[in-house]
Amino acid sequence: MDEINTLMLILAEPFMQRALVGGLLTGTLGGLLGSIAVLRQLSFFSDALGHSALLGITLGILIGVNPMLVLIPFAIVFALLINQLVERSSLPTDALLNIVYSSSLAAAILALSRIETYRGGIRQLLFGDILGISQLDLIIVTILLITATIYLVMSLRAQVLLTLNADLAGAVGVNIKIHRLAFIVLLAVVVAVSIKAVGVLLISAFVVIPACAGRLLCRRFPIYILSSAILGGSCALLGLLASGLTNLPSGPSVVMVQFMGFITALVLSSNRFKRKEDASQELSQTPDVNLNDP
Amino acid sequence: MLSPVLMASGLCVERSGRLAVDDVSFALEAESDTALVGPNGAGKSTLVAALLGLLPRKSGNVEILGHCLTADGRLPRSIRAQIAYVPQSLALQGLFPISVKEFVGFGFDPPGPRFPWKGHRKRQQSVEQALQRTDCVDLRSQLLSELSGGQLKRVMLSFCVVRPRKLLVLDEAQAGLDFPSNERFQQLLLDLRRQEGWTVLHVSHDLDMVRRSSDQVLGLNRRLCCSGCPDHTLTPERLQELYGPNMVPYRHHCSG
């Protein structure tokens, strides 16, 4: 009973209401873009973008501009640069991304540790502070969610064909270059905007975990995208409520709920697979029936 | 006489800093079947990619259905909608969550952005017909990643036949197929080509099949070494010129 009272008290606070709406929108956005990013093997790319975003924040602090204003253009330029580097280099993509993100993370932490006022803020940047979400943040995330939804719905054919085989997509009229860049830029902006709520270290979980859970459960493409988005949003909401009740950090709480969702999806999908195997085994063991027999 | 569906003249294409295709010219007559043969690394896939506008050309021109392919590989949407392509493979790692029916439906939609529910009923009807014509009706609800190699190739043909097209390009579409699957695929391709009036360009290493089914052969080894009808092109001398002196042509007795 005490827990329910505590929860109601927390829910009455405007900052908590903003946090819940922000979490719901950010989680939905992460799941939505994650569904394509995972299939296109861009999970590590989103992780690298998230880690490197700290450098953008540091740049903002150093030049005396609101770090969040610097972060979006920084993330876009950084994503395009990484994309160019990956396309032109003969080194493996994961190794290149590792070099880029670990060096930019190291540079950012070294610079931040020299700035007296931000020593205490590093933890918030690393793990997020969803309770600090403002009205403006909510408006930006809402616009981004609407933009991403319209783009993905309108370009669903292009996204699928591009993921299956880029040459096939190009041959039937998909503008490969534009759609690749558009998706990477969108992913970069989403990562940049979600950093405040989720933190640099956990942002990739918002992109990867709901999409992987959705992939285990769904056999139809639109349903897969929809369920990844719904899983992302609902896990974020549940995680924030759990965080409010237990007074634990919000970002990690959400990620743990996402992880539990993934485990549930894993169990459900393996049960379904087992049932299917049993059914086909039963079918193969059924003796042939001779219809001519009396 | 029908005008050529595809014409390439003086085509040069660079790949990784070297000239992979050098001064290639040819034409594909309407409703003909042309095989592109040559050793590995001869530039066959590079030539196909350049013809489809997927790779930039160093020089030369490509004309498809009377329209010039621009330097950056663009064609009018109405022309793109009449081209189909069958790649060697699809990236179907793990459980790619797309069913056969959904995939074939994407073949029906014309190029360009659109809401997926637009023209849903007509798409469904066309998909059902395409699946019937390629003997894939039983596969409609299966995931692409659950199909065997032969089934996947038949589904790829459903993707091509789901809307009217003029030009079909296949890049080693038979790669990885066993003998019965290959025979079944070739027969289906032949039937559909006749019914649809497709002009076909296919990259192949199966010279026996090329001899049986193609009207024209292009022998490529960076340059066009030989071209013409199979009987004149697939001679031991020409093949040794194309593949090198160690090439020992073998012909099945049953293939005539």
Coordinates of C-alpha atoms in Angstrom, one line a residue:
Chain A
M1 CA 0.0 0.0 0.0
D2 CA 2.9 2.3 0.9
E3 CA 4.4 1.7 -2.4
I4 CA 1.2 2.7 -4.3
N5 CA 1.0 5.9 -2.2
T6 CA 4.6 6.7 -2.9
L7 CA 4.1 6.0 -6.6
M8 CA 1.0 8.3 -6.7
L9 CA 2.9 11.1 -5.0
I10 CA 5.8 10.7 -7.5
L11 CA 3.4 10.6 -10.5
A12 CA 1.9 13.9 -9.3
E13 CA 5.2 15.7 -9.8
P14 CA 5.5 17.5 -13.1
F15 CA 9.2 16.5 -13.5
M16 CA 8.2 12.8 -13.2
Q17 CA 5.3 13.3 -15.7
R18 CA 7.8 14.8 -18.1
A19 CA 10.2 12.0 -17.5
L20 CA 7.5 9.3 -18.2
V21 CA 6.4 11.0 -21.4
G22 CA 10.1 11.5 -22.4
G23 CA 10.9 7.9 -21.6
L24 CA 8.0 6.6 -23.6
L25 CA 8.8 8.7 -26.6
T26 CA 12.6 8.0 -26.5
G27 CA 12.0 4.3 -26.0
T28 CA 9.5 4.2 -28.9
L29 CA 11.9 6.1 -31.1
G30 CA 14.9 3.8 -30.2
G31 CA 12.8 0.7 -30.9
L32 CA 11.5 2.1 -34.2
L33 CA 14.9 2.9 -35.6
G34 CA 16.5 0.0 -33.9
S35 CA 14.4 -2.4 -35.9
I36 CA 16.1 -1.3 -39.1
A37 CA 19.5 -0.7 -37.5
V38 CA 19.7 -4.2 -36.1
L39 CA 18.8 -5.8 -39.5
R40 CA 21.3 -3.6 -41.2
Q41 CA 24.0 -4.6 -38.7
L42 CA 24.3 -1.0 -37.4
S43 CA 24.1 -1.9 -33.7
F44 CA 27.7 -1.3 -33.1
F45 CA 27.5 1.9 -35.1
S46 CA 24.8 3.3 -32.8
D47 CA 27.0 2.3 -29.8
A48 CA 30.0 4.1 -31.3
L49 CA 27.8 7.2 -32.0
G50 CA 26.6 7.2 -28.4
H51 CA 30.1 7.0 -26.9
S52 CA 31.4 9.6 -29.3
A53 CA 28.6 12.0 -28.4
L54 CA 30.4 12.7 -25.1
L55 CA 33.0 14.5 -27.2
G56 CA 30.3 16.7 -28.7
I57 CA 29.1 17.6 -25.3
T58 CA 32.6 18.4 -24.2
L59 CA 33.1 20.7 -27.2
G60 CA 29.9 22.5 -26.2
I61 CA 31.2 23.1 -22.7
L62 CA 34.6 24.2 -23.9
I63 CA 33.2 26.8 -26.3
G64 CA 30.6 27.9 -23.8
V65 CA 27.4 26.9 -25.7
N66 CA 24.6 24.7 -24.4
P67 CA 26.1 21.2 -25.0
M68 CA 22.7 19.9 -26.2
L69 CA 22.7 22.4 -29.0
V70 CA 26.2 21.4 -30.1
L71 CA 25.4 17.7 -29.8
I72 CA 22.9 17.3 -32.7
P73 CA 25.1 18.9 -35.5
F74 CA 28.1 17.1 -33.9
A75 CA 26.4 13.7 -34.1
I76 CA 25.4 14.3 -37.7
V77 CA 28.8 15.3 -38.9
F78 CA 30.5 12.6 -36.8
A79 CA 28.1 9.9 -38.3
L80 CA 28.8 11.1 -41.8
L81 CA 32.5 11.0 -41.2
I82 CA 32.4 7.5 -39.7
N83 CA 30.3 6.4 -42.7
Q84 CA 32.9 7.8 -45.1
L85 CA 35.8 6.2 -43.1
V86 CA 34.0 2.8 -43.1
E87 CA 33.3 3.0 -46.8
R88 CA 36.8 4.0 -47.8
S89 CA 38.9 1.9 -45.4
S90 CA 39.9 -1.7 -46.0
L91 CA 39.9 -2.3 -42.2
P92 CA 37.0 -4.3 -40.6
T93 CA 34.1 -2.1 -39.7
D94 CA 33.9 -3.2 -36.0
A95 CA 37.7 -2.5 -35.5
L96 CA 37.4 0.9 -37.1
L97 CA 34.3 1.8 -35.0
N98 CA 36.2 0.6 -31.8
I99 CA 39.1 2.9 -32.6
V100 CA 36.9 5.9 -33.3
Y101 CA 34.7 5.6 -30.2
S102 CA 37.3 4.6 -27.7
S103 CA 39.6 7.5 -28.7
S104 CA 36.8 10.1 -28.7
L105 CA 35.5 8.8 -25.4
A106 CA 39.0 9.0 -23.9
A107 CA 39.5 12.5 -25.3
A108 CA 36.1 13.7 -23.9
I109 CA 36.7 12.2 -20.4
L110 CA 40.2 13.8 -20.2
A111 CA 38.8 17.2 -21.3
L112 CA 35.9 17.0 -18.9
S113 CA 38.1 16.0 -15.9
R114 CA 39.9 19.3 -16.5
I115 CA 36.7 21.3 -16.3
E116 CA 36.0 21.9 -12.6
T117 CA 32.3 22.5 -13.0
Y118 CA 31.6 19.3 -14.9
R119 CA 33.4 16.8 -12.7
G120 CA 30.2 15.9 -10.9
G121 CA 28.2 16.0 -14.2
I122 CA 30.2 13.2 -15.8
R123 CA 28.1 10.5 -14.1
Q124 CA 24.9 12.1 -15.4
L125 CA 26.3 12.2 -18.9
L126 CA 27.4 8.6 -18.7
F127 CA 24.2 7.1 -17.2
G128 CA 21.6 9.8 -18.2
D129 CA 19.2 11.9 -16.2
I130 CA 15.8 11.4 -17.4
L131 CA 14.3 13.4 -14.6
G132 CA 16.0 16.5 -16.0
I133 CA 14.0 16.3 -19.3
S134 CA 12.5 19.7 -20.1
Q135 CA 9.4 20.8 -22.1
L136 CA 11.6 21.7 -25.1
D137 CA 13.2 18.2 -25.0
L138 CA 9.8 16.6 -25.2
I139 CA 8.8 18.8 -28.2
I140 CA 12.1 17.9 -30.0
V141 CA 11.6 14.1 -29.3
T142 CA 8.0 14.3 -30.5
I143 CA 8.9 16.0 -33.7
L144 CA 11.7 13.5 -34.2
L145 CA 9.3 10.5 -33.6
I146 CA 6.8 11.9 -36.1
T147 CA 9.6 12.5 -38.7
A148 CA 11.1 9.0 -38.2
T149 CA 7.7 7.3 -38.4
I150 CA 6.7 9.1 -41.6
Y151 CA 10.1 8.5 -43.2
L152 CA 10.2 4.8 -42.3
V153 CA 6.5 4.2 -43.4
M154 CA 7.0 6.0 -46.8
S155 CA 10.4 4.2 -47.5
L156 CA 9.5 0.8 -46.1
R157 CA 10.2 -0.9 -49.5
A158 CA 13.5 0.9 -49.9
Q159 CA 14.6 0.0 -46.3
V160 CA 13.8 -3.7 -46.8
L161 CA 15.4 -4.1 -50.2
L162 CA 18.4 -2.1 -49.1
T163 CA 18.8 -4.4 -46.2
L164 CA 18.4 -7.5 -48.2
N165 CA 20.7 -6.6 -51.1
A166 CA 21.8 -3.1 -52.1
D167 CA 22.3 -4.0 -55.7
L168 CA 18.7 -5.3 -55.9
A169 CA 17.4 -2.1 -54.3
G170 CA 19.4 0.1 -56.7
A171 CA 18.3 -1.9 -59.8
V172 CA 14.6 -1.4 -59.0
G173 CA 15.0 2.3 -58.4
V174 CA 15.9 2.8 -54.8
N175 CA 18.3 5.7 -54.3
I176 CA 20.8 3.8 -52.2
K177 CA 23.1 6.7 -51.3
I178 CA 20.2 9.0 -50.2
H179 CA 18.5 6.3 -48.1
R180 CA 21.7 5.1 -46.5
L181 CA 22.6 8.7 -45.5
A182 CA 19.1 9.6 -44.4
F183 CA 18.9 6.6 -42.1
I184 CA 22.4 7.2 -40.6
V185 CA 21.6 10.9 -40.0
L186 CA 18.3 10.0 -38.4
L187 CA 20.0 7.5 -36.2
A188 CA 22.6 10.0 -35.2
V189 CA 20.0 12.6 -34.3
V190 CA 18.0 10.1 -32.3
V191 CA 21.1 9.0 -30.4
A192 CA 22.0 12.7 -29.7
V193 CA 18.6 13.6 -28.5
S194 CA 18.3 10.5 -26.3
I195 CA 21.7 11.0 -24.6
K196 CA 20.2 13.3 -22.0
A197 CA 17.7 10.8 -20.9
V198 CA 19.6 7.5 -21.3
G199 CA 23.3 8.5 -21.0
V200 CA 26.2 7.8 -23.2
L201 CA 26.9 4.3 -22.0
L202 CA 23.4 2.9 -22.3
I203 CA 22.0 4.5 -25.4
S204 CA 22.7 1.6 -27.7
A205 CA 20.5 -0.7 -25.4
F206 CA 17.5 1.5 -26.4
V207 CA 18.3 0.9 -30.1
V208 CA 19.3 -2.8 -29.9
I209 CA 17.4 -4.7 -27.2
P210 CA 13.7 -3.9 -28.1
A211 CA 14.5 -4.6 -31.8
C212 CA 16.1 -8.0 -31.0
A213 CA 13.2 -9.0 -28.8
G214 CA 10.8 -8.0 -31.6
R215 CA 12.8 -10.0 -34.1
L216 CA 12.5 -13.1 -32.0
L217 CA 8.7 -12.7 -31.8
C218 CA 7.6 -11.5 -35.2
R219 CA 7.3 -13.0 -38.6
R220 CA 5.9 -10.1 -40.5
F221 CA 7.9 -7.0 -41.3
P222 CA 5.5 -4.2 -40.4
I223 CA 4.5 -6.1 -37.2
Y224 CA 8.2 -6.4 -36.3
I225 CA 8.8 -2.7 -36.6
L226 CA 5.6 -1.9 -34.7
S227 CA 6.4 -4.4 -31.9
S228 CA 10.0 -3.1 -31.6
A229 CA 8.7 0.4 -31.1
I230 CA 6.0 -0.7 -28.6
L231 CA 8.5 -2.8 -26.7
G232 CA 10.9 0.1 -26.6
G233 CA 8.2 2.5 -25.3
S234 CA 6.6 0.2 -22.8
C235 CA 10.0 -1.0 -21.3
A236 CA 11.1 2.6 -20.9
L237 CA 7.8 3.4 -19.1
L238 CA 8.0 0.4 -16.8
G239 CA 11.7 1.0 -16.1
L240 CA 11.0 4.6 -15.1
L241 CA 8.1 3.6 -12.8
A242 CA 10.4 1.0 -11.2
S243 CA 13.1 3.6 -10.8
G244 CA 10.6 6.0 -9.2
L245 CA 9.5 3.3 -6.7
T246 CA 12.9 1.9 -5.8
N247 CA 14.9 5.2 -6.0
L248 CA 17.4 3.5 -8.4
P249 CA 19.0 5.3 -11.3
S250 CA 16.5 5.7 -14.2
G251 CA 18.7 4.7 -17.3
P252 CA 20.0 1.4 -15.9
S253 CA 16.5 0.6 -14.5
V254 CA 15.0 0.9 -18.0
V255 CA 17.8 -1.2 -19.6
M256 CA 17.2 -3.9 -17.0
V257 CA 13.5 -4.0 -17.9
Q258 CA 14.4 -4.1 -21.6
F259 CA 16.7 -7.0 -20.8
M260 CA 13.9 -8.9 -19.0
G261 CA 11.7 -8.2 -22.0
F262 CA 14.3 -9.7 -24.2
I263 CA 14.6 -12.8 -22.0
T264 CA 10.8 -13.3 -22.1
A265 CA 10.9 -13.0 -25.9
L266 CA 13.7 -15.5 -26.0
V267 CA 11.8 -18.0 -23.9
L268 CA 8.5 -17.5 -25.9
S269 CA 10.3 -17.9 -29.2
S270 CA 12.2 -21.0 -28.2
N271 CA 8.9 -22.5 -26.9
R272 CA 7.3 -21.7 -30.2
F273 CA 10.2 -23.3 -32.1
K274 CA 10.0 -26.4 -29.8
R275 CA 6.2 -26.7 -30.5
K276 CA 6.8 -26.4 -34.2
E277 CA 9.5 -29.1 -34.1
D278 CA 7.3 -31.4 -32.0
A279 CA 4.4 -31.0 -34.5
S280 CA 6.6 -31.8 -37.5
Q281 CA 8.1 -34.8 -35.6
E282 CA 4.5 -36.1 -34.8
L283 CA 3.6 -35.6 -38.5
S284 CA 6.6 -37.6 -39.6
Q285 CA 5.8 -40.5 -37.1
T286 CA 2.2 -40.8 -38.2
P287 CA 1.9 -44.0 -40.2
D288 CA 0.7 -43.6 -43.8
V289 CA -3.0 -44.2 -44.2
N290 CA -4.1 -46.3 -47.1
L291 CA -7.4 -44.9 -48.2
N292 CA -8.2 -48.0 -50.2
D293 CA -8.2 -50.1 -47.0
P294 CA -11.7 -51.0 -45.8
Chain B
M1 CA 12.4 -5.6 -86.3
L2 CA 12.1 -4.5 -82.7
S3 CA 14.6 -1.9 -81.4
P4 CA 17.2 -3.1 -78.8
V5 CA 16.1 -3.1 -75.2
L6 CA 19.6 -2.3 -74.0
M7 CA 22.6 -0.9 -75.8
A8 CA 26.1 -0.3 -74.4
S9 CA 28.7 1.5 -76.4
G10 CA 32.4 2.0 -75.6
L11 CA 31.7 1.1 -71.9
C12 CA 34.7 1.4 -69.6
V13 CA 34.4 0.9 -65.8
E14 CA 37.0 1.2 -63.1
R15 CA 37.0 -0.8 -59.9
S16 CA 39.5 -0.5 -57.1
G17 CA 41.6 1.8 -59.3
R18 CA 42.0 -0.6 -62.3
L19 CA 40.0 -0.9 -65.5
A20 CA 37.7 -3.8 -64.9
V21 CA 35.7 -3.4 -68.1
D22 CA 37.4 -2.0 -71.2
D23 CA 35.6 -0.6 -74.2
V24 CA 32.6 -3.0 -74.3
S25 CA 29.9 -2.5 -76.9
F26 CA 26.8 -4.7 -77.5
A27 CA 23.1 -4.7 -77.9
L28 CA 20.3 -6.8 -76.4
E29 CA 17.5 -7.4 -78.9
A30 CA 14.0 -7.4 -77.6
E31 CA 12.8 -10.8 -76.1
S32 CA 16.3 -12.3 -76.5
D33 CA 18.3 -14.3 -74.0
T34 CA 21.9 -13.3 -73.7
A35 CA 24.5 -15.0 -71.5
L36 CA 27.5 -13.2 -70.2
V37 CA 30.4 -15.7 -69.7
G38 CA 34.0 -15.4 -68.8
P39 CA 36.5 -16.4 -66.1
N40 CA 36.4 -15.2 -62.5
G41 CA 37.5 -11.6 -62.2
A42 CA 36.7 -11.0 -65.8
G43 CA 34.5 -8.0 -64.9
K44 CA 31.1 -9.7 -65.5
S45 CA 29.4 -8.5 -62.3
T46 CA 31.1 -5.1 -62.7
L47 CA 29.6 -4.8 -66.2
V48 CA 26.2 -5.7 -64.9
A49 CA 26.4 -3.2 -62.1
A50 CA 27.4 -0.5 -64.5
L51 CA 24.6 -1.3 -66.9
L52 CA 22.1 -1.0 -64.0
G53 CA 23.6 2.3 -62.9
L54 CA 25.0 0.9 -59.6
L55 CA 28.6 1.7 -60.5
P56 CA 29.9 4.8 -62.2
R57 CA 31.2 4.5 -65.7
K58 CA 34.6 5.9 -66.7
S59 CA 33.4 6.4 -70.3
G60 CA 30.8 5.1 -72.7
N61 CA 27.1 5.1 -72.9
V62 CA 24.2 2.9 -71.8
E63 CA 20.7 3.1 -73.2
I64 CA 17.9 1.2 -71.7
L65 CA 14.5 1.1 -73.5
G66 CA 15.4 4.2 -75.5
H67 CA 16.6 6.2 -72.4
C68 CA 20.2 7.1 -71.7
L69 CA 21.5 6.1 -68.3
T70 CA 22.9 9.3 -66.7
A71 CA 26.5 9.5 -65.4
D72 CA 25.2 9.0 -61.8
G73 CA 23.1 6.0 -62.8
R74 CA 19.7 7.6 -63.0
L75 CA 16.8 6.5 -65.3
P76 CA 13.2 7.7 -65.4
R77 CA 11.0 5.9 -62.8
S78 CA 8.8 4.5 -65.6
I79 CA 11.9 2.8 -67.1
R80 CA 13.2 1.6 -63.7
A81 CA 9.9 0.0 -63.1
Q82 CA 10.4 -2.2 -66.1
I83 CA 13.8 -3.6 -64.9
A84 CA 14.1 -6.6 -62.7
Y85 CA 17.3 -8.0 -61.2
V86 CA 18.1 -11.3 -59.5
P87 CA 21.3 -11.2 -57.4
Q88 CA 23.5 -14.1 -56.3
S89 CA 22.2 -14.0 -52.8
L90 CA 20.2 -12.0 -50.2
A91 CA 21.5 -11.0 -46.7
L92 CA 19.2 -13.2 -44.7
Q93 CA 21.2 -13.6 -41.5
G94 CA 19.2 -15.2 -38.7
L95 CA 15.5 -14.8 -38.7
F96 CA 15.0 -11.9 -41.1
P97 CA 11.3 -11.1 -40.3
I98 CA 9.9 -10.9 -43.8
S99 CA 7.6 -13.4 -45.4
V100 CA 7.6 -14.5 -49.0
K101 CA 4.3 -12.7 -49.6
E102 CA 5.6 -9.4 -48.2
F103 CA 8.8 -9.6 -50.2
V104 CA 7.0 -10.3 -53.5
G105 CA 4.7 -7.4 -52.7
F106 CA 7.7 -5.1 -52.6
G107 CA 8.4 -6.2 -56.2
F108 CA 4.9 -4.9 -57.2
D109 CA 5.4 -1.4 -55.8
P110 CA 6.8 1.1 -58.3
P111 CA 10.0 3.0 -57.4
G112 CA 9.7 6.1 -55.1
P113 CA 8.2 6.9 -51.7
R114 CA 4.6 5.8 -51.1
F115 CA 2.4 4.6 -48.3
P116 CA 2.6 0.8 -48.1
W117 CA -1.2 0.4 -47.8
K118 CA -1.8 2.3 -51.2
G119 CA -3.2 -0.2 -53.8
H120 CA -3.2 -3.0 -51.2
R121 CA -5.9 -5.1 -52.9
K122 CA -4.4 -4.9 -56.3
R123 CA -1.0 -5.8 -54.8
Q124 CA -2.4 -8.8 -53.0
Q125 CA -4.0 -10.1 -56.2
S126 CA -0.8 -9.7 -58.2
V127 CA 1.3 -11.4 -55.5
E128 CA -1.1 -14.4 -55.5
Q129 CA -0.9 -14.7 -59.3
A130 CA 2.9 -14.3 -59.2
L131 CA 3.2 -17.0 -56.5
Q132 CA 1.0 -19.4 -58.5
R133 CA 3.0 -18.8 -61.7
T134 CA 6.2 -19.7 -60.0
D135 CA 4.8 -22.6 -58.0
C136 CA 5.4 -20.8 -54.7
V137 CA 1.9 -20.7 -53.3
D138 CA 2.7 -23.0 -50.4
L139 CA 5.6 -20.8 -49.4
R140 CA 3.6 -17.6 -49.1
S141 CA 3.7 -17.4 -45.3
Q142 CA 7.2 -18.7 -44.8
L143 CA 10.1 -16.4 -43.9
L144 CA 12.6 -15.8 -46.7
S145 CA 15.3 -17.1 -44.3
E146 CA 13.5 -20.5 -44.0
L147 CA 13.7 -21.2 -47.7
S148 CA 16.0 -23.6 -49.5
G149 CA 18.3 -22.2 -52.2
G150 CA 16.0 -23.4 -55.0
Q151 CA 12.9 -22.1 -53.3
L152 CA 14.5 -18.7 -52.8
K153 CA 15.4 -18.4 -56.5
R154 CA 11.8 -19.2 -57.5
V155 CA 10.6 -16.6 -55.0
M156 CA 13.0 -14.1 -56.7
L157 CA 11.3 -14.9 -60.0
S158 CA 7.9 -14.2 -58.3
F159 CA 9.4 -10.8 -57.3
C160 CA 10.2 -10.2 -61.0
V161 CA 7.0 -11.4 -62.5
V162 CA 4.6 -9.7 -60.0
R163 CA 4.5 -6.6 -62.3
P164 CA 5.0 -6.3 -66.1
R165 CA 8.7 -5.8 -67.0
K166 CA 10.8 -5.7 -70.1
L167 CA 14.4 -6.4 -68.9
L168 CA 15.6 -9.1 -66.5
V169 CA 19.2 -9.2 -65.4
L170 CA 20.5 -12.2 -63.4
D171 CA 23.9 -12.3 -61.8
E172 CA 24.9 -15.9 -61.4
A173 CA 21.4 -16.7 -60.2
Q174 CA 22.1 -20.5 -60.4
A175 CA 25.1 -20.3 -58.0
G176 CA 24.7 -22.9 -55.2
L177 CA 21.8 -24.7 -56.8
D178 CA 21.9 -28.5 -57.1
F179 CA 21.2 -30.1 -60.5
P180 CA 17.4 -30.7 -60.1
S181 CA 16.9 -27.2 -58.6
N182 CA 18.9 -25.6 -61.4
E183 CA 16.9 -27.5 -64.1
R184 CA 13.6 -26.5 -62.5
F185 CA 14.8 -22.8 -62.2
Q186 CA 15.9 -22.7 -65.8
Q187 CA 12.7 -24.2 -67.1
L188 CA 10.7 -21.7 -65.1
L189 CA 12.8 -18.8 -66.3
L190 CA 12.4 -20.0 -69.9
D191 CA 8.6 -20.3 -69.6
L192 CA 8.2 -16.9 -67.9
R193 CA 10.5 -15.3 -70.5
R194 CA 8.3 -16.6 -73.3
Q195 CA 5.0 -15.6 -71.5
E196 CA 6.2 -12.2 -70.4
G197 CA 8.4 -11.3 -73.5
W198 CA 11.3 -10.5 -71.2
T199 CA 14.7 -9.6 -72.6
V200 CA 17.2 -11.5 -70.4
L201 CA 20.8 -10.9 -69.6
H202 CA 22.4 -13.4 -67.3
V203 CA 25.8 -14.0 -66.0
S204 CA 26.6 -17.7 -66.0
H205 CA 29.4 -20.3 -65.6
D206 CA 27.2 -23.1 -66.9
L207 CA 28.3 -23.3 -70.5
D208 CA 26.1 -26.3 -71.2
M209 CA 23.0 -24.5 -70.1
V210 CA 24.1 -21.4 -72.0
R211 CA 24.4 -23.5 -75.2
R212 CA 20.9 -24.9 -74.7
S213 CA 18.9 -21.8 -73.7
S214 CA 20.7 -18.6 -74.9
D215 CA 20.3 -16.8 -78.2
Q216 CA 23.5 -14.7 -77.8
V217 CA 26.7 -15.1 -75.8
L218 CA 29.0 -12.4 -74.7
G219 CA 32.5 -13.6 -73.8
L220 CA 34.1 -11.1 -71.4
N221 CA 37.6 -11.0 -70.1
R222 CA 37.9 -7.3 -69.2
R223 CA 37.3 -6.7 -73.0
L224 CA 34.7 -8.4 -75.1
C225 CA 36.6 -11.4 -76.5
C226 CA 33.8 -12.9 -78.5
S227 CA 30.1 -12.5 -79.1
G228 CA 27.4 -14.1 -81.2
C229 CA 25.2 -17.2 -81.2
P230 CA 26.3 -20.1 -78.9
D231 CA 27.3 -22.4 -81.7
H232 CA 29.8 -19.9 -83.0
T233 CA 31.0 -18.5 -79.7
L234 CA 31.3 -21.6 -77.5
T235 CA 33.9 -23.3 -79.8
P236 CA 37.0 -24.8 -78.2
E237 CA 39.2 -22.2 -79.8
R238 CA 37.1 -19.2 -78.6
L239 CA 36.8 -20.7 -75.1
Q240 CA 40.5 -21.2 -74.9
E241 CA 40.9 -17.6 -76.0
L242 CA 38.5 -16.5 -73.3
Y243 CA 39.5 -18.7 -70.4
G244 CA 43.1 -19.4 -71.3
P245 CA 45.0 -22.4 -72.8
N246 CA 44.2 -24.8 -69.9
M247 CA 40.5 -24.7 -70.7
V248 CA 39.3 -28.1 -71.8
P249 CA 35.7 -27.8 -73.1
Y250 CA 33.5 -30.7 -72.2
R251 CA 30.0 -31.1 -73.7
H252 CA 27.3 -33.4 -72.5
H253 CA 26.3 -36.0 -75.1
C254 CA 22.6 -35.6 -74.2
S255 CA 22.6 -31.8 -74.7
G256 CA 22.8 -32.2 -78.5

